[in-house]
Structure formats: structure tokens, C-alpha cells
Amino acid sequence: MSNTQPIRHRYLPMTPADQEEMLGTIGADSIEDLFADIPKDVRFQGTLPVSSALDEAALLRHLKILAGRNADSERYVSFLGAGIYDHHIPVVIGHMLSRSEFYTAYTPYQAEISQGELQAIFEFQSYICELTGMAVANASMYDGATALAEAGALACGAVQRRRLAVSQGVHPEAREILRTTARGLGLEVVEVPCRDGVTDLEALRAAVTPETAAVLVQSPNFFGCVENLRAIEPAAHTHGGLLAVSVNPLSLGLLEAPGRLGADIVTGDAQPLGLSASLGGPTCGFFAVTSALMRRMPGRIVGQTTDREGRRGFVLTLQTREQHIRRERATSNICSNQALLALGASVYLSLMGREGIAETARLNLHKAHYAAGVLSRIPGVSLAYGSPFFNEFTLRLPEETDVPALRRSLLQDGYLAGHDLGSADPALQGLLLIAVTERRTREEIDAFARRLEAYL
């Protein structure tokens, strides 16, 4: 190398020499010239309030300080649910996910060299079908909320109608995503109220018309209550519409599969199946349908086949997304599945087996009901609803309770005290959603009850 050539840095490409070369290529004299078209009076003047450059050691210290501000379920006793739960995660899952052949794989575009990846996805699909009682599952979705929105879009396309009836027992964030999706597709969303924590059947029957494409419910729902799918199913199908159910997959260790109760589409989030809460995500959604709806599914499906020599193999069978078919015929614009997290869920299900899932679900049920009994005996505290529940339930606190302040106080004592339902809807002020998983011990529940009573 000539001594006159500028020194290039292998890992930091934006050296002054690089900048000079790029500016020269586009004919600019300085970085300032790049912003010449933006009026100076709308541009930030001065220095941004950030620190100076840090070396690696200093940066690591800074990031650890920031991470230490998080209240995670390893340092706090968690009664927080509402979609993301503190479940036990077998250590082997992390080991499997960190194997380079899985960890570095993106999506299996090169099917002929991704047989292991394709088999893992095929097994995820098979597990989801068995859990939900449905005929076909896809290779996963981004998360449970977006999967439910996709269910609404699928239903409208399948029955050629533009109205959706969604229960207010569906998580409010999922309903918001559904409304956003519906707005883009020109669909109408009608919300059905709840009574005693579950979908009001009379209101549902009144909301379903010959224009309704589908009824969307969640069970266990946002209030923790188990919906009566046997009663909802006839109402959903009265005028030829579909029934879409969002479920907690772990609850299906005890509850009847929605597919055996008449559901046409079953969605949900696989986070309870051995996936880390990760402070809110990422997670992995699942999506399952009847055979009649298979060709309308979003995302991709992996199928099992044999080659010319009779050897077992796996292939990408259906991909009704706009990258693979004409845009106007695409059923969705979902681009990627959550292959690594779907693998984690598959490993969890393979480890637990049928009996393990049932036993874990049973632990969730019993511990949650024990906690509900202990907490509802605190003076002024009661269960808000009388409907059956799985591992979440809603407490009604004394009328004058400042719920956010109460949660802050309990946090200082080491408890993630549950979800303040008033933060989602002002009409739900004074209600606290409590989640109890298999990780909670009787001592933790009793101690939490004592601290809660002390603050009320």
C-alpha cells in the first residue's frame, strides 16, 4: 500500500476518508451540503444532548446500568400477565436455539439445504394442529395480536363480507391492531360488550347479521375468564359467518380444543410455550384453520413429502404472500415467520409431552385459584367476575385505591403486582388483573397478599 493512500478502518467504515470519498462521488463539499434543501429554521441547531463517544468498557458499564433499571421476573416476583407470562423455561431450549444451524438461519428460501429448518417448522405446525384441534397450521406469525388481525382479514376474504364482530374480552391492544388492519382494508369492526367478564351472548346475537364475516373472541380473555365457546359458536355461524378464537396455548392442556367446539380459525401467541418474556417481546404467533380455509392462510406452510427415491423430505408447500404470487391475489403481506421462536415452542412441547402440558396447565389453574382465594379475603378486595378462569383473574380493589401508586409501592417491595385494567379503559378503574403461573410458590402468594393488605 502506498504511503499516500488514506488509512481505511476494517470495522469502522465511516472514517473521515470514507466520508470525503462519498461526498466527492456525489459532488458535495461537506455533510452540511446534504441538508441544504431543508430550511435552517426547522433544523436542530447545536449539539444533541448525548454523551461523548465511549470506549467498550465504559459502554458496557453504561448499558448494564440501563438494563438494571428494568424490573424483570428474575429479580421480582411476577403476578403480571395480560399477554406475556412468567413461565418456567427448560434450559435445554436456550441450548437448542443457540445452535448455529438454527440461530443463523433466516427463512428457508433454499429449501434443498434447509431440511432441518423445514422439519422443525413442520413439527411446530403439527404441534399447533394437535393443540388447537385444527386441520392446518402455518409456519408461525409475528405474534398473537397480529395473528388475530390476520384472522379477521382472512374471514372477510373467505365469505366475501366486510363486517367483523369482536368481543371486548379480546385484549385491547389486539383490538387496536384489528381496527388498524380493518381501516386499511375498508372493513367495519363492531365491538360486542362483556357481562360478568365474558362476551355478552345476547349482545353478540344482536351484533351478528347477514353482513358479518366473523366473530372474534379470546379465551381465556383479557379479564382472565374462560369464554363459553359452545354457546358462542351457534351465534357466530347463524348467518354463515366464521368463528375465530384467540387462545392461550397452555390453557389447552386442560380446556377443550377450539377446533372441536366449532372454531374455523384459531390464533394465539406461543410465548407461554417456553419462550422468554423478553420484557415484552419478540414472541411467536400461531395460526390454524380448517381444511376449507387452508389456501387463504397468511404466511407459509411447510409440507412433508417423499422424493423420487422414496426418502422423506420437507418443502415449502403454500406461500400465498405477495412475494410469491401476484399482489392482488396475496392473502396477506406478512413477510417472515418467527422460525427460531417457533423452534423454541416446538422444543418445549416435545419436552413436556401431552402429560407435561396437562400437568403444567393444572399447576397454573390450582395456584391461580389458591391466590384468588387468599387475595379476595383481604378486607375490601373481591373477585370482579364470577366466570371460570385459568391462570388470570381480576380483583376489584377498594373504591378509593390509587392503583398506579399501589403498584409502585409493591414494586419497591419486589413484586410485579399485576396489570392495572384502568390503564386500558377508564371504565375499568380499580380493577387489577393478576396472573399466577407454575413458577409462583405458596409462600410468594401469601407474602404478596400480606403486602397488598398492608397498603390498602
GROMACS .gro file of C-alpha atoms in nm:
model
  456
    1MET     CA    1   0.000   0.000   0.000
    2SER     CA    2   0.132   0.342  -0.090
    3ASN     CA    3   0.203   0.578   0.197
    4THR     CA    4  -0.007   0.842   0.020
    5GLN     CA    5  -0.329   0.635   0.035
    6PRO     CA    6  -0.574   0.713   0.319
    7ILE     CA    7  -0.582   0.461   0.606
    8ARG     CA    8  -0.905   0.259   0.598
    9HIS     CA    9  -1.050   0.101   0.908
   10ARG     CA   10  -1.173  -0.254   0.866
   11TYR     CA   11  -1.460  -0.229   1.114
   12LEU     CA   12  -1.545   0.142   1.119
   13PRO     CA   13  -1.624   0.232   0.758
   14MET     CA   14  -1.733   0.587   0.831
   15THR     CA   15  -1.384   0.729   0.871
   16PRO     CA   16  -1.312   1.086   0.756
   17ALA     CA   17  -1.152   0.937   0.446
   18ASP     CA   18  -1.469   0.740   0.370
   19GLN     CA   19  -1.684   1.050   0.413
   20GLU     CA   20  -1.458   1.252   0.187
   21GLU     CA   21  -1.473   0.985  -0.081
   22MET     CA   22  -1.853   0.956  -0.068
   23LEU     CA   23  -1.903   1.331  -0.071
   24GLY     CA   24  -1.671   1.358  -0.366
   25THR     CA   25  -1.866   1.091  -0.554
   26ILE     CA   26  -2.197   1.277  -0.519
   27GLY     CA   27  -2.042   1.618  -0.572
   28ALA     CA   28  -2.093   1.764  -0.224
   29ASP     CA   29  -1.830   1.963  -0.038
   30SER     CA   30  -1.949   1.880   0.313
   31ILE     CA   31  -2.210   1.697   0.522
   32GLU     CA   32  -2.385   2.032   0.560
   33ASP     CA   33  -2.444   2.038   0.185
   34LEU     CA   34  -2.657   1.723   0.214
   35PHE     CA   35  -2.915   1.918   0.415
   36ALA     CA   36  -2.914   2.229   0.201
   37ASP     CA   37  -3.273   2.171   0.086
   38ILE     CA   38  -3.404   2.177   0.444
   39PRO     CA   39  -3.464   2.533   0.575
   40LYS     CA   40  -3.229   2.620   0.858
   41ASP     CA   41  -3.510   2.744   1.082
   42VAL     CA   42  -3.662   2.393   1.103
   43ARG     CA   43  -3.331   2.220   1.161
   44PHE     CA   44  -3.190   2.148   1.506
   45GLN     CA   45  -2.908   2.384   1.586
   46GLY     CA   46  -2.641   2.291   1.835
   47THR     CA   47  -2.523   1.969   1.989
   48LEU     CA   48  -2.754   1.681   2.073
   49PRO     CA   49  -2.772   1.604   2.446
   50VAL     CA   50  -2.584   1.277   2.427
   51SER     CA   51  -2.258   1.173   2.583
   52SER     CA   52  -1.929   1.174   2.402
   53ALA     CA   53  -1.804   0.855   2.244
   54LEU     CA   54  -1.740   0.574   2.494
   55ASP     CA   55  -1.482   0.300   2.480
   56GLU     CA   56  -1.601  -0.061   2.502
   57ALA     CA   57  -1.557  -0.097   2.877
   58ALA     CA   58  -1.738   0.228   2.951
   59LEU     CA   59  -2.017   0.142   2.709
   60LEU     CA   60  -2.072  -0.197   2.875
   61ARG     CA   61  -2.092  -0.032   3.218
   62HIS     CA   62  -2.345   0.219   3.084
   63LEU     CA   63  -2.561  -0.049   2.923
   64LYS     CA   64  -2.559  -0.256   3.243
   65ILE     CA   65  -2.680   0.046   3.437
   66LEU     CA   66  -2.963   0.095   3.188
   67ALA     CA   67  -3.055  -0.276   3.197
   68GLY     CA   68  -3.056  -0.262   3.576
   69ARG     CA   69  -3.347  -0.020   3.564
   70ASN     CA   70  -3.571  -0.292   3.421
   71ALA     CA   71  -3.794  -0.481   3.661
   72ASP     CA   72  -3.765  -0.832   3.524
   73SER     CA   73  -3.917  -1.150   3.661
   74GLU     CA   74  -3.580  -1.289   3.770
   75ARG     CA   75  -3.537  -1.020   4.033
   76TYR     CA   76  -3.905  -0.953   4.107
   77VAL     CA   77  -4.191  -1.187   4.195
   78SER     CA   78  -4.423  -1.152   3.900
   79PHE     CA   79  -4.802  -1.154   3.905
   80LEU     CA   80  -4.803  -0.975   3.571
   81GLY     CA   81  -4.973  -1.128   3.270
   82ALA     CA   82  -5.210  -0.970   3.017
   83GLY     CA   83  -5.040  -1.146   2.728
   84ILE     CA   84  -4.682  -1.208   2.844
   85TYR     CA   85  -4.625  -1.453   3.131
   86ASP     CA   86  -4.352  -1.562   3.368
   87HIS     CA   87  -4.332  -1.935   3.297
   88HIS     CA   88  -4.054  -2.181   3.365
   89ILE     CA   89  -3.831  -2.224   3.059
   90PRO     CA   90  -3.638  -2.553   3.043
   91VAL     CA   91  -3.268  -2.474   2.999
   92VAL     CA   92  -3.235  -2.704   2.700
   93ILE     CA   93  -3.444  -2.463   2.492
   94GLY     CA   94  -3.176  -2.194   2.511
   95HIS     CA   95  -2.913  -2.450   2.417
   96MET     CA   96  -3.107  -2.565   2.113
   97LEU     CA   97  -3.185  -2.211   1.996
   98SER     CA   98  -2.819  -2.112   2.022
   99ARG     CA   99  -2.702  -2.390   1.788
  100SER     CA  100  -2.555  -2.217   1.487
  101GLU     CA  101  -2.754  -2.415   1.229
  102PHE     CA  102  -3.075  -2.272   1.377
  103TYR     CA  103  -2.955  -1.943   1.522
  104THR     CA  104  -2.809  -1.814   1.199
  105ALA     CA  105  -3.086  -1.939   0.970
  106TYR     CA  106  -3.314  -1.672   0.834
  107THR     CA  107  -3.609  -1.805   0.638
  108PRO     CA  108  -3.581  -2.128   0.442
  109TYR     CA  109  -3.565  -1.988   0.092
  110GLN     CA  110  -3.311  -2.254  -0.005
  111ALA     CA  111  -3.531  -2.548   0.080
  112GLU     CA  112  -3.294  -2.808  -0.054
  113ILE     CA  113  -3.029  -2.713   0.202
  114SER     CA  114  -3.267  -2.632   0.488
  115GLN     CA  115  -3.421  -2.969   0.558
  116GLY     CA  116  -3.357  -2.942   0.932
  117GLU     CA  117  -3.516  -2.597   0.947
  118LEU     CA  118  -3.813  -2.713   0.741
  119GLN     CA  119  -3.862  -3.020   0.960
  120ALA     CA  120  -3.858  -2.801   1.272
  121ILE     CA  121  -4.128  -2.579   1.122
  122PHE     CA  122  -4.330  -2.882   1.012
  123GLU     CA  123  -4.322  -3.014   1.367
  124PHE     CA  124  -4.431  -2.673   1.502
  125GLN     CA  125  -4.727  -2.681   1.265
  126SER     CA  126  -4.812  -3.036   1.375
  127TYR     CA  127  -4.798  -2.944   1.745
  128ILE     CA  128  -5.024  -2.643   1.689
  129CYS     CA  129  -5.279  -2.854   1.500
  130GLU     CA  130  -5.284  -3.107   1.783
  131LEU     CA  131  -5.322  -2.838   2.049
  132THR     CA  132  -5.594  -2.642   1.872
  133GLY     CA  133  -5.784  -2.930   1.714
  134MET     CA  134  -5.749  -2.773   1.369
  135ALA     CA  135  -5.657  -2.930   1.036
  136VAL     CA  136  -5.381  -2.695   0.919
  137ALA     CA  137  -5.137  -2.454   1.085
  138ASN     CA  138  -4.888  -2.223   0.921
  139ALA     CA  139  -4.520  -2.173   0.993
  140SER     CA  140  -4.595  -1.907   1.259
  141MET     CA  141  -4.685  -1.539   1.273
  142TYR     CA  142  -4.520  -1.235   1.430
  143ASP     CA  143  -4.729  -1.255   1.749
  144GLY     CA  144  -5.074  -1.339   1.878
  145ALA     CA  145  -5.225  -0.993   1.830
  146THR     CA  146  -5.132  -0.959   1.464
  147ALA     CA  147  -5.241  -1.318   1.406
  148LEU     CA  148  -5.591  -1.228   1.526
  149ALA     CA  149  -5.600  -0.931   1.290
  150GLU     CA  150  -5.500  -1.163   1.006
  151ALA     CA  151  -5.785  -1.394   1.107
  152GLY     CA  152  -6.029  -1.107   1.056
  153ALA     CA  153  -5.884  -1.031   0.714
  154LEU     CA  154  -5.897  -1.398   0.614
  155ALA     CA  155  -6.260  -1.429   0.722
  156CYS     CA  156  -6.369  -1.126   0.521
  157GLY     CA  157  -6.199  -1.261   0.212
  158ALA     CA  158  -6.337  -1.611   0.259
  159VAL     CA  159  -6.705  -1.520   0.300
  160GLN     CA  160  -6.690  -1.201   0.090
  161ARG     CA  161  -6.824  -0.974   0.364
  162ARG     CA  162  -6.677  -0.665   0.528
  163ARG     CA  163  -6.802  -0.664   0.888
  164LEU     CA  164  -6.633  -0.817   1.191
  165ALA     CA  165  -6.783  -0.860   1.538
  166VAL     CA  166  -6.512  -0.862   1.807
  167SER     CA  167  -6.567  -0.921   2.176
  168GLN     CA  168  -6.447  -0.658   2.422
  169GLY     CA  169  -6.298  -0.954   2.606
  170VAL     CA  170  -6.024  -0.953   2.341
  171HIS     CA  171  -5.704  -0.782   2.459
  172PRO     CA  172  -5.744  -0.408   2.386
  173GLU     CA  173  -5.409  -0.393   2.206
  174ALA     CA  174  -5.518  -0.678   1.979
  175ARG     CA  175  -5.844  -0.496   1.910
  176GLU     CA  176  -5.646  -0.185   1.823
  177ILE     CA  177  -5.433  -0.381   1.576
  178LEU     CA  178  -5.751  -0.532   1.432
  179ARG     CA  179  -5.901  -0.185   1.383
  180THR     CA  180  -5.581  -0.063   1.218
  181THR     CA  181  -5.581  -0.359   0.981
  182ALA     CA  182  -5.952  -0.317   0.911
  183ARG     CA  183  -5.908   0.051   0.829
  184GLY     CA  184  -5.655  -0.031   0.562
  185LEU     CA  185  -5.878  -0.298   0.409
  186GLY     CA  186  -6.201  -0.098   0.432
  187LEU     CA  187  -6.358  -0.333   0.687
  188GLU     CA  188  -6.606  -0.248   0.961
  189VAL     CA  189  -6.539  -0.360   1.320
  190VAL     CA  190  -6.829  -0.389   1.564
  191GLU     CA  191  -6.742  -0.441   1.931
  192VAL     CA  192  -6.955  -0.668   2.149
  193PRO     CA  193  -6.965  -0.587   2.523
  194CYS     CA  194  -6.896  -0.827   2.808
  195ARG     CA  195  -7.106  -0.926   3.104
  196ASP     CA  196  -6.953  -1.075   3.418
  197GLY     CA  197  -6.615  -1.086   3.243
  198VAL     CA  198  -6.724  -1.281   2.934
  199THR     CA  199  -6.884  -1.197   2.600
  200ASP     CA  200  -7.248  -1.095   2.642
  201LEU     CA  201  -7.430  -1.362   2.441
  202GLU     CA  202  -7.746  -1.154   2.390
  203ALA     CA  203  -7.542  -0.862   2.261
  204LEU     CA  204  -7.343  -1.099   2.040
  205ARG     CA  205  -7.656  -1.246   1.882
  206ALA     CA  206  -7.782  -0.894   1.813
  207ALA     CA  207  -7.449  -0.789   1.661
  208VAL     CA  208  -7.424  -1.081   1.417
  209THR     CA  209  -7.606  -1.006   1.093
  210PRO     CA  210  -7.601  -1.147   0.737
  211GLU     CA  211  -7.322  -0.894   0.671
  212THR     CA  212  -7.096  -1.033   0.947
  213ALA     CA  213  -6.790  -1.214   0.818
  214ALA     CA  214  -6.672  -1.346   1.154
  215VAL     CA  215  -6.699  -1.332   1.529
  216LEU     CA  216  -6.363  -1.288   1.704
  217VAL     CA  217  -6.325  -1.387   2.068
  218GLN     CA  218  -6.038  -1.460   2.306
  219SER     CA  219  -6.041  -1.741   2.563
  220PRO     CA  220  -5.921  -1.712   2.834
  221ASN     CA  221  -5.993  -1.349   2.763
  222PHE     CA  222  -5.839  -1.017   2.868
  223PHE     CA  223  -6.015  -1.040   3.208
  224GLY     CA  224  -5.882  -1.392   3.260
  225CYS     CA  225  -6.225  -1.550   3.210
  226VAL     CA  226  -6.289  -1.860   3.000
  227GLU     CA  227  -6.542  -1.796   2.725
  228ASN     CA  228  -6.829  -2.038   2.665
  229LEU     CA  229  -6.733  -2.136   2.309
  230ARG     CA  230  -7.013  -2.393   2.290
  231ALA     CA  231  -7.264  -2.111   2.328
  232ILE     CA  232  -7.076  -1.861   2.109
  233GLU     CA  233  -7.033  -2.099   1.815
  234PRO     CA  234  -7.401  -2.112   1.706
  235ALA     CA  235  -7.428  -1.735   1.731
  236ALA     CA  236  -7.120  -1.689   1.513
  237HIS     CA  237  -7.243  -1.930   1.246
  238THR     CA  238  -7.608  -1.821   1.241
  239HIS     CA  239  -7.574  -1.623   0.919
  240GLY     CA  240  -7.289  -1.815   0.760
  241GLY     CA  241  -7.003  -1.623   0.919
  242LEU     CA  242  -6.690  -1.773   1.075
  243LEU     CA  243  -6.570  -1.810   1.433
  244ALA     CA  244  -6.214  -1.701   1.512
  245VAL     CA  245  -6.076  -1.778   1.858
  246SER     CA  246  -5.756  -1.647   2.013
  247VAL     CA  247  -5.627  -1.880   2.284
  248ASN     CA  248  -5.356  -1.917   2.545
  249PRO     CA  249  -5.196  -2.240   2.418
  250LEU     CA  250  -5.101  -2.358   2.766
  251SER     CA  251  -5.467  -2.349   2.872
  252LEU     CA  252  -5.538  -2.614   2.606
  253GLY     CA  253  -5.362  -2.863   2.831
  254LEU     CA  254  -5.691  -2.865   3.025
  255LEU     CA  255  -5.955  -2.692   2.813
  256GLU     CA  256  -6.121  -2.845   2.508
  257ALA     CA  257  -5.954  -2.753   2.180
  258PRO     CA  258  -6.145  -2.476   1.997
  259GLY     CA  259  -6.138  -2.679   1.678
  260ARG     CA  260  -6.359  -2.939   1.845
  261LEU     CA  261  -6.601  -2.666   1.951
  262GLY     CA  262  -6.666  -2.532   1.603
  263ALA     CA  263  -6.393  -2.271   1.557
  264ASP     CA  264  -6.293  -2.200   1.197
  265ILE     CA  265  -5.973  -2.012   1.283
  266VAL     CA  266  -5.761  -2.045   1.596
  267THR     CA  267  -5.482  -1.799   1.671
  268GLY     CA  268  -5.266  -1.715   1.968
  269ASP     CA  269  -4.922  -1.637   2.099
  270ALA     CA  270  -4.670  -1.912   2.167
  271GLN     CA  271  -4.487  -1.717   2.442
  272PRO     CA  272  -4.630  -1.942   2.720
  273LEU     CA  273  -4.464  -2.238   2.546
  274GLY     CA  274  -4.112  -2.193   2.674
  275LEU     CA  275  -4.035  -1.852   2.524
  276SER     CA  276  -3.873  -1.578   2.727
  277ALA     CA  277  -4.090  -1.281   2.820
  278SER     CA  278  -3.801  -1.061   2.699
  279LEU     CA  279  -3.959  -0.753   2.858
  280GLY     CA  280  -4.247  -0.773   2.612
  281GLY     CA  281  -4.116  -0.949   2.305
  282PRO     CA  282  -4.040  -1.065   2.046
  283THR     CA  283  -4.279  -1.356   2.061
  284CYS     CA  284  -4.423  -1.600   1.812
  285GLY     CA  285  -4.782  -1.615   1.691
  286PHE     CA  286  -4.962  -1.922   1.562
  287PHE     CA  287  -5.244  -1.953   1.311
  288ALA     CA  288  -5.456  -2.261   1.242
  289VAL     CA  289  -5.763  -2.317   1.025
  290THR     CA  290  -5.998  -2.577   0.887
  291SER     CA  291  -5.908  -2.755   0.564
  292ALA     CA  292  -6.155  -2.539   0.372
  293LEU     CA  293  -5.959  -2.224   0.459
  294MET     CA  294  -5.609  -2.363   0.402
  295ARG     CA  295  -5.541  -2.182   0.076
  296ARG     CA  296  -5.633  -1.848   0.230
  297MET     CA  297  -5.383  -1.866   0.514
  298PRO     CA  298  -5.126  -1.589   0.552
  299GLY     CA  299  -4.756  -1.667   0.559
  300ARG     CA  300  -4.623  -2.005   0.457
  301ILE     CA  301  -4.686  -2.375   0.518
  302VAL     CA  302  -4.422  -2.648   0.523
  303GLY     CA  303  -4.537  -2.984   0.389
  304GLN     CA  304  -4.398  -3.335   0.415
  305THR     CA  305  -4.333  -3.539   0.103
  306THR     CA  306  -4.108  -3.808  -0.044
  307ASP     CA  307  -3.853  -3.772  -0.319
  308ARG     CA  308  -3.819  -3.996  -0.628
  309GLU     CA  309  -3.629  -4.249  -0.421
  310GLY     CA  310  -3.897  -4.262  -0.154
  311ARG     CA  311  -3.698  -4.067   0.105
  312ARG     CA  312  -3.883  -3.842   0.348
  313GLY     CA  313  -3.841  -3.471   0.283
  314PHE     CA  314  -3.991  -3.130   0.357
  315VAL     CA  315  -4.085  -2.848   0.123
  316LEU     CA  316  -4.244  -2.507   0.133
  317THR     CA  317  -4.593  -2.603   0.019
  318LEU     CA  318  -4.806  -2.290   0.027
  319GLN     CA  319  -4.696  -1.927   0.024
  320THR     CA  320  -4.991  -1.703  -0.051
  321ARG     CA  321  -4.797  -1.387   0.016
  322GLU     CA  322  -4.718  -1.109  -0.221
  323GLN     CA  323  -4.351  -1.202  -0.258
  324HIS     CA  324  -4.455  -1.524  -0.430
  325ILE     CA  325  -4.784  -1.456  -0.610
  326ARG     CA  326  -4.945  -1.158  -0.777
  327ARG     CA  327  -5.000  -0.878  -0.526
  328GLU     CA  328  -5.375  -0.858  -0.591
  329ARG     CA  329  -5.411  -1.228  -0.514
  330ALA     CA  330  -5.199  -1.227  -0.197
  331THR     CA  331  -5.391  -1.305   0.121
  332SER     CA  332  -5.152  -1.107   0.338
  333ASN     CA  333  -4.836  -0.900   0.328
  334ILE     CA  334  -4.677  -1.091   0.617
  335CYS     CA  335  -4.319  -1.146   0.507
  336SER     CA  336  -4.142  -1.364   0.762
  337ASN     CA  337  -4.231  -1.625   1.017
  338GLN     CA  338  -4.072  -1.646   1.361
  339ALA     CA  339  -3.877  -1.962   1.282
  340LEU     CA  340  -3.634  -1.951   1.576
  341LEU     CA  341  -3.905  -1.887   1.834
  342ALA     CA  342  -4.134  -2.143   1.672
  343LEU     CA  343  -3.848  -2.390   1.715
  344GLY     CA  344  -3.829  -2.295   2.084
  345ALA     CA  345  -4.202  -2.366   2.123
  346SER     CA  346  -4.160  -2.698   1.945
  347VAL     CA  347  -3.873  -2.798   2.173
  348TYR     CA  348  -4.086  -2.705   2.476
  349LEU     CA  349  -4.381  -2.913   2.355
  350SER     CA  350  -4.158  -3.209   2.274
  351LEU     CA  351  -4.002  -3.192   2.621
  352MET     CA  352  -4.331  -3.161   2.805
  353GLY     CA  353  -4.536  -3.408   2.607
  354ARG     CA  354  -4.909  -3.449   2.646
  355GLU     CA  355  -4.887  -3.523   3.020
  356GLY     CA  356  -4.641  -3.243   3.089
  357ILE     CA  357  -4.859  -2.981   2.924
  358ALA     CA  358  -5.162  -3.101   3.117
  359GLU     CA  359  -4.968  -3.102   3.446
  360THR     CA  360  -4.827  -2.752   3.388
  361ALA     CA  361  -5.172  -2.623   3.299
  362ARG     CA  362  -5.309  -2.788   3.612
  363LEU     CA  363  -5.043  -2.615   3.827
  364ASN     CA  364  -5.136  -2.280   3.673
  365LEU     CA  365  -5.503  -2.341   3.741
  366HIS     CA  366  -5.464  -2.455   4.101
  367LYS     CA  367  -5.215  -2.187   4.201
  368ALA     CA  368  -5.423  -1.912   4.044
  369HIS     CA  369  -5.734  -2.030   4.226
  370TYR     CA  370  -5.542  -2.053   4.553
  371ALA     CA  371  -5.418  -1.695   4.502
  372ALA     CA  372  -5.769  -1.576   4.414
  373GLY     CA  373  -5.897  -1.723   4.738
  374VAL     CA  374  -5.623  -1.565   4.951
  375LEU     CA  375  -5.638  -1.223   4.788
  376SER     CA  376  -6.017  -1.197   4.783
  377ARG     CA  377  -6.024  -1.249   5.160
  378ILE     CA  378  -5.842  -0.917   5.211
  379PRO     CA  379  -6.099  -0.669   5.352
  380GLY     CA  380  -6.241  -0.456   5.069
  381VAL     CA  381  -6.100  -0.681   4.795
  382SER     CA  382  -6.314  -0.916   4.589
  383LEU     CA  383  -6.314  -1.105   4.262
  384ALA     CA  384  -6.459  -0.877   3.995
  385TYR     CA  385  -6.621  -1.159   3.797
  386GLY     CA  386  -6.780  -1.491   3.876
  387SER     CA  387  -6.694  -1.659   3.546
  388PRO     CA  388  -6.446  -1.950   3.533
  389PHE     CA  389  -6.079  -1.859   3.492
  390PHE     CA  390  -5.750  -2.033   3.412
  391ASN     CA  391  -5.434  -1.862   3.540
  392GLU     CA  392  -5.551  -1.500   3.548
  393PHE     CA  393  -5.828  -1.333   3.742
  394THR     CA  394  -5.947  -0.979   3.807
  395LEU     CA  395  -5.951  -0.827   4.154
  396ARG     CA  396  -6.179  -0.539   4.248
  397LEU     CA  397  -5.989  -0.315   4.490
  398PRO     CA  398  -6.143  -0.076   4.744
  399GLU     CA  399  -6.307   0.220   4.571
  400GLU     CA  400  -6.057   0.483   4.685
  401THR     CA  401  -5.749   0.282   4.580
  402ASP     CA  402  -5.491   0.461   4.369
  403VAL     CA  403  -5.393   0.155   4.163
  404PRO     CA  404  -5.083   0.302   3.994
  405ALA     CA  405  -4.948   0.419   4.332
  406LEU     CA  406  -5.026   0.078   4.482
  407ARG     CA  407  -4.833  -0.098   4.206
  408ARG     CA  408  -4.536   0.135   4.257
  409SER     CA  409  -4.532   0.059   4.630
  410LEU     CA  410  -4.546  -0.315   4.567
  411LEU     CA  411  -4.270  -0.284   4.310
  412GLN     CA  412  -4.045  -0.136   4.577
  413ASP     CA  413  -4.122  -0.447   4.783
  414GLY     CA  414  -4.014  -0.670   4.495
  415TYR     CA  415  -4.348  -0.751   4.330
  416LEU     CA  416  -4.475  -0.701   3.977
  417ALA     CA  417  -4.825  -0.664   4.112
  418GLY     CA  418  -5.042  -0.728   3.807
  419HIS     CA  419  -5.193  -0.525   3.526
  420ASP     CA  420  -5.395  -0.211   3.600
  421LEU     CA  421  -5.706  -0.255   3.384
  422GLY     CA  422  -5.789   0.113   3.433
  423SER     CA  423  -5.487   0.196   3.216
  424ALA     CA  424  -5.663   0.025   2.925
  425ASP     CA  425  -6.014   0.160   2.985
  426PRO     CA  426  -6.126   0.431   3.233
  427ALA     CA  427  -6.442   0.227   3.292
  428LEU     CA  428  -6.221  -0.041   3.450
  429GLN     CA  429  -6.072   0.182   3.721
  430GLY     CA  430  -5.998  -0.005   4.042
  431LEU     CA  431  -5.955  -0.344   3.872
  432LEU     CA  432  -5.625  -0.533   3.892
  433LEU     CA  433  -5.554  -0.832   3.666
  434ILE     CA  434  -5.345  -1.094   3.846
  435ALA     CA  435  -5.157  -1.376   3.671
  436VAL     CA  436  -5.029  -1.680   3.860
  437THR     CA  437  -4.811  -1.930   3.678
  438GLU     CA  438  -4.646  -2.255   3.781
  439ARG     CA  439  -4.343  -2.055   3.899
  440ARG     CA  440  -4.524  -1.896   4.193
  441THR     CA  441  -4.493  -2.066   4.529
  442ARG     CA  442  -4.746  -2.067   4.810
  443GLU     CA  443  -4.502  -1.861   5.021
  444GLU     CA  444  -4.475  -1.597   4.747
  445ILE     CA  445  -4.852  -1.575   4.709
  446ASP     CA  446  -4.909  -1.546   5.084
  447ALA     CA  447  -4.636  -1.283   5.121
  448PHE     CA  448  -4.779  -1.084   4.831
  449ALA     CA  449  -5.124  -1.093   4.991
  450ARG     CA  450  -4.980  -0.959   5.319
  451ARG     CA  451  -4.806  -0.668   5.144
  452LEU     CA  452  -5.117  -0.588   4.940
  453GLU     CA  453  -5.332  -0.584   5.253
  454ALA     CA  454  -5.081  -0.359   5.427
  455TYR     CA  455  -5.112  -0.095   5.155
  456LEU     CA  456  -5.494  -0.097   5.135
   0.00000   0.00000   0.00000
